[in-house]
PDB file of C-alpha atoms in Angstrom:
ATOM      1  CA  UNK A   1     110.936 134.613  81.303  1.00 82.00           C
ATOM      2  CA  UNK A   2     111.617 134.721  85.004  1.00 91.00           C
ATOM      3  CA  UNK A   3     109.528 133.835  88.026  1.00 93.00           C
ATOM      4  CA  UNK A   4     109.358 135.213  91.552  1.00 92.00           C
ATOM      5  CA  UNK A   5     110.092 133.297  94.744  1.00 91.00           C
ATOM      6  CA  UNK A   6     106.356 133.025  95.437  1.00 89.00           C
ATOM      7  CA  UNK A   7     105.710 131.589  91.987  1.00 92.00           C
ATOM      8  CA  UNK A   8     108.636 129.193  92.341  1.00 94.00           C
ATOM      9  CA  UNK A   9     107.230 127.932  95.645  1.00 94.00           C
ATOM     10  CA  UNK A  10     103.799 127.350  94.139  1.00 94.00           C
ATOM     11  CA  UNK A  11     105.264 125.586  91.111  1.00 96.00           C
ATOM     12  CA  UNK A  12     107.328 123.348  93.405  1.00 97.00           C
ATOM     13  CA  UNK A  13     104.264 122.525  95.529  1.00 97.00           C
ATOM     14  CA  UNK A  14     102.182 121.724  92.459  1.00 97.00           C
ATOM     15  CA  UNK A  15     105.051 119.590  91.110  1.00 97.00           C
ATOM     16  CA  UNK A  16     105.231 117.614  94.359  1.00 98.00           C
ATOM     17  CA  UNK A  17     101.455 117.138  94.429  1.00 98.00           C
ATOM     18  CA  UNK A  18     101.457 116.108  90.756  1.00 98.00           C
ATOM     19  CA  UNK A  19     104.112 113.498  91.529  1.00 98.00           C
ATOM     20  CA  UNK A  20     101.936 112.131  94.341  1.00 98.00           C
ATOM     21  CA  UNK A  21      99.087 111.965  91.828  1.00 97.00           C
ATOM     22  CA  UNK A  22     101.304 110.089  89.382  1.00 98.00           C
ATOM     23  CA  UNK A  23     102.274 107.538  92.052  1.00 97.00           C
ATOM     24  CA  UNK A  24      98.651 106.966  93.046  1.00 97.00           C
ATOM     25  CA  UNK A  25      97.665 106.891  89.359  1.00 97.00           C
ATOM     26  CA  UNK A  26     100.299 104.226  88.722  1.00 97.00           C
ATOM     27  CA  UNK A  27      98.532 102.030  91.268  1.00 96.00           C
ATOM     28  CA  UNK A  28      95.203 102.623  89.536  1.00 97.00           C
ATOM     29  CA  UNK A  29      96.730 101.650  86.176  1.00 97.00           C
ATOM     30  CA  UNK A  30      98.304  98.551  87.749  1.00 96.00           C
ATOM     31  CA  UNK A  31      94.841  97.621  89.061  1.00 95.00           C
ATOM     32  CA  UNK A  32      93.347  98.082  85.577  1.00 96.00           C
ATOM     33  CA  UNK A  33      96.149  95.997  84.083  1.00 95.00           C
ATOM     34  CA  UNK A  34      95.452  93.234  86.606  1.00 94.00           C
ATOM     35  CA  UNK A  35      91.847  93.070  85.353  1.00 94.00           C
ATOM     36  CA  UNK A  36      93.100  91.616  82.030  1.00 91.00           C
ATOM     37  CA  UNK A  37      94.114  88.287  83.552  1.00 85.00           C
ATOM     38  CA  UNK A  38      92.923  86.071  86.338  1.00 91.00           C
ATOM     39  CA  UNK A  39      92.477  88.307  89.324  1.00 94.00           C
ATOM     40  CA  UNK A  40      91.230  88.265  92.866  1.00 93.00           C
ATOM     41  CA  UNK A  41      90.221  91.126  95.143  1.00 92.00           C
ATOM     42  CA  UNK A  42      93.486  90.516  96.982  1.00 92.00           C
ATOM     43  CA  UNK A  43      95.546  90.872  93.796  1.00 92.00           C
ATOM     44  CA  UNK A  44      93.640  93.997  92.726  1.00 94.00           C
ATOM     45  CA  UNK A  45      94.202  95.699  96.071  1.00 95.00           C
ATOM     46  CA  UNK A  46      97.834  94.633  96.069  1.00 93.00           C
ATOM     47  CA  UNK A  47      98.348  96.337  92.719  1.00 94.00           C
ATOM     48  CA  UNK A  48      96.424  99.463  93.787  1.00 96.00           C
ATOM     49  CA  UNK A  49      98.451  99.910  96.970  1.00 96.00           C
ATOM     50  CA  UNK A  50     101.845  98.893  95.519  1.00 94.00           C
ATOM     51  CA  UNK A  51     103.098 102.483  94.952  1.00 95.00           C
ATOM     52  CA  UNK A  52     101.912 103.726  98.367  1.00 96.00           C
ATOM     53  CA  UNK A  53     104.894 104.123 100.657  1.00 96.00           C
ATOM     54  CA  UNK A  54     107.266 106.530 102.283  1.00 96.00           C
ATOM     55  CA  UNK A  55     108.043 108.289  98.981  1.00 96.00           C
ATOM     56  CA  UNK A  56     104.422 109.397  98.638  1.00 97.00           C
ATOM     57  CA  UNK A  57     104.393 110.526 102.263  1.00 97.00           C
ATOM     58  CA  UNK A  58     107.651 112.452 101.962  1.00 98.00           C
ATOM     59  CA  UNK A  59     106.459 114.227  98.818  1.00 98.00           C
ATOM     60  CA  UNK A  60     103.262 115.237 100.614  1.00 98.00           C
ATOM     61  CA  UNK A  61     105.034 116.427 103.747  1.00 98.00           C
ATOM     62  CA  UNK A  62     107.525 118.337 101.581  1.00 98.00           C
ATOM     63  CA  UNK A  63     104.703 120.206  99.861  1.00 98.00           C
ATOM     64  CA  UNK A  64     103.158 121.084 103.220  1.00 97.00           C
ATOM     65  CA  UNK A  65     106.461 122.299 104.607  1.00 97.00           C
ATOM     66  CA  UNK A  66     106.929 124.546 101.582  1.00 96.00           C
ATOM     67  CA  UNK A  67     103.554 126.088 102.405  1.00 96.00           C
ATOM     68  CA  UNK A  68     104.037 126.602 106.121  1.00 95.00           C
ATOM     69  CA  UNK A  69     107.633 127.808 105.847  1.00 94.00           C
ATOM     70  CA  UNK A  70     106.718 130.397 103.214  1.00 93.00           C
ATOM     71  CA  UNK A  71     105.838 133.974 104.112  1.00 92.00           C
ATOM     72  CA  UNK A  72     102.181 134.481 104.935  1.00 89.00           C
ATOM     73  CA  UNK A  73     100.075 134.991 101.816  1.00 87.00           C
ATOM     74  CA  UNK A  74     102.736 133.810  99.383  1.00 91.00           C
ATOM     75  CA  UNK A  75     100.885 130.571  98.576  1.00 93.00           C
ATOM     76  CA  UNK A  76      97.361 130.853  97.221  1.00 94.00           C
ATOM     77  CA  UNK A  77      94.486 129.392  99.234  1.00 94.00           C
ATOM     78  CA  UNK A  78      93.622 127.025  96.374  1.00 96.00           C
ATOM     79  CA  UNK A  79      97.055 125.397  96.498  1.00 96.00           C
ATOM     80  CA  UNK A  80      96.836 125.134 100.302  1.00 95.00           C
ATOM     81  CA  UNK A  81      93.396 123.504 100.018  1.00 96.00           C
ATOM     82  CA  UNK A  82      94.633 121.069  97.359  1.00 97.00           C
ATOM     83  CA  UNK A  83      97.613 120.169  99.513  1.00 97.00           C
ATOM     84  CA  UNK A  84      95.394 119.525 102.539  1.00 97.00           C
ATOM     85  CA  UNK A  85      93.165 117.233 100.461  1.00 97.00           C
ATOM     86  CA  UNK A  86      96.128 115.346  99.045  1.00 98.00           C
ATOM     87  CA  UNK A  87      97.539 114.905 102.562  1.00 98.00           C
ATOM     88  CA  UNK A  88      94.213 113.468 103.739  1.00 98.00           C
ATOM     89  CA  UNK A  89      94.071 111.164 100.701  1.00 97.00           C
ATOM     90  CA  UNK A  90      97.623 109.921 101.291  1.00 98.00           C
ATOM     91  CA  UNK A  91      96.750 109.229 104.927  1.00 98.00           C
ATOM     92  CA  UNK A  92      93.664 107.237 103.928  1.00 98.00           C
ATOM     93  CA  UNK A  93      95.544 105.295 101.244  1.00 97.00           C
ATOM     94  CA  UNK A  94      98.332 104.552 103.717  1.00 97.00           C
ATOM     95  CA  UNK A  95      95.906 103.245 106.320  1.00 97.00           C
ATOM     96  CA  UNK A  96      94.066 101.181 103.699  1.00 97.00           C
ATOM     97  CA  UNK A  97      97.353  99.799 102.351  1.00 96.00           C
ATOM     98  CA  UNK A  98      98.382  98.845 105.883  1.00 96.00           C
ATOM     99  CA  UNK A  99      95.105  97.026 106.530  1.00 95.00           C
ATOM    100  CA  UNK A 100      95.491  95.260 103.191  1.00 95.00           C
ATOM    101  CA  UNK A 101      99.018  94.156 104.058  1.00 93.00           C
ATOM    102  CA  UNK A 102      98.146  93.036 107.573  1.00 94.00           C
ATOM    103  CA  UNK A 103      94.839  91.390 106.707  1.00 92.00           C
ATOM    104  CA  UNK A 104      95.200  89.974 103.216  1.00 88.00           C
ATOM    105  CA  UNK A 105      98.881  89.280 102.735  1.00 82.00           C
ATOM    106  CA  UNK A 106     100.126  85.702 102.326  1.00 83.00           C
ATOM    107  CA  UNK A 107     103.271  86.423 104.345  1.00 83.00           C
ATOM    108  CA  UNK A 108     104.153  85.433 107.886  1.00 90.00           C
ATOM    109  CA  UNK A 109     103.133  87.816 110.663  1.00 90.00           C
ATOM    110  CA  UNK A 110     106.597  89.315 111.085  1.00 93.00           C
ATOM    111  CA  UNK A 111     106.943  89.926 107.331  1.00 91.00           C
ATOM    112  CA  UNK A 112     103.488  91.524 107.226  1.00 92.00           C
ATOM    113  CA  UNK A 113     104.430  93.869 110.037  1.00 94.00           C
ATOM    114  CA  UNK A 114     107.701  95.126 108.581  1.00 94.00           C
ATOM    115  CA  UNK A 115     106.180  95.443 105.111  1.00 92.00           C
ATOM    116  CA  UNK A 116     103.263  97.478 106.499  1.00 94.00           C
ATOM    117  CA  UNK A 117     105.686  99.605 108.524  1.00 95.00           C
ATOM    118  CA  UNK A 118     107.896 100.582 105.573  1.00 93.00           C
ATOM    119  CA  UNK A 119     105.039 101.157 103.153  1.00 94.00           C
ATOM    120  CA  UNK A 120     101.470 101.904 104.207  1.00 95.00           C
ATOM    121  CA  UNK A 121     102.168 102.949 107.768  1.00 96.00           C
ATOM    122  CA  UNK A 122     105.005 105.239 106.650  1.00 97.00           C
ATOM    123  CA  UNK A 123     102.713 106.889 104.080  1.00 97.00           C
ATOM    124  CA  UNK A 124      99.904 107.193 106.633  1.00 97.00           C
ATOM    125  CA  UNK A 125     102.219 108.697 109.259  1.00 97.00           C
ATOM    126  CA  UNK A 126     103.790 111.242 106.905  1.00 97.00           C
ATOM    127  CA  UNK A 127     100.486 112.095 105.202  1.00 97.00           C
ATOM    128  CA  UNK A 128      98.722 112.410 108.548  1.00 97.00           C
ATOM    129  CA  UNK A 129     101.496 114.635 109.835  1.00 97.00           C
ATOM    130  CA  UNK A 130     101.182 116.830 106.747  1.00 97.00           C
ATOM    131  CA  UNK A 131      97.397 117.031 107.071  1.00 97.00           C
ATOM    132  CA  UNK A 132      97.584 117.821 110.792  1.00 97.00           C
ATOM    133  CA  UNK A 133     100.166 120.560 110.247  1.00 96.00           C
ATOM    134  CA  UNK A 134      98.052 122.275 107.598  1.00 95.00           C
ATOM    135  CA  UNK A 135      94.839 121.874 109.570  1.00 94.00           C
ATOM    136  CA  UNK A 136      96.335 123.410 112.712  1.00 95.00           C
ATOM    137  CA  UNK A 137      98.739 125.907 111.164  1.00 92.00           C
ATOM    138  CA  UNK A 138      98.456 129.457 112.439  1.00 87.00           C
ATOM    139  CA  UNK A 139     100.265 131.801 110.087  1.00 81.00           C
ATOM    140  CA  UNK A 140     100.126 134.635 112.624  1.00 77.00           C
ATOM    141  CA  UNK A 141     102.174 132.849 115.278  1.00 75.00           C
TER     142      UNK A 141
END
């Protein structure tokens, strides 16, 4: 069995998006696991946002770049739509993770800032960039 370049691109995009889903899902499972013991809202949110960082953002931006750097029409509209939604979700999770770090963390201010910068803010920046690119992409230019 062999696949075409177009199919390979779509499979790669779906693989990247699935990996983003696995990372976000890991946070959901960590949250569920936290419910077994003594928990607080702070601990639940910390577990939920733990996997949100630059890796999630890079995976999302990579999927978007595969779409926009492919020949026009070689990626199905459904995959493009899914990618745009994932990019928006990663942006929202990154912003939420940043607010959690800055507002609910026990750390000193400087530690909160660098932790938010390397995790939530990085995910929000990369996810937002991916979303913006797809939203404003003109395949005819």
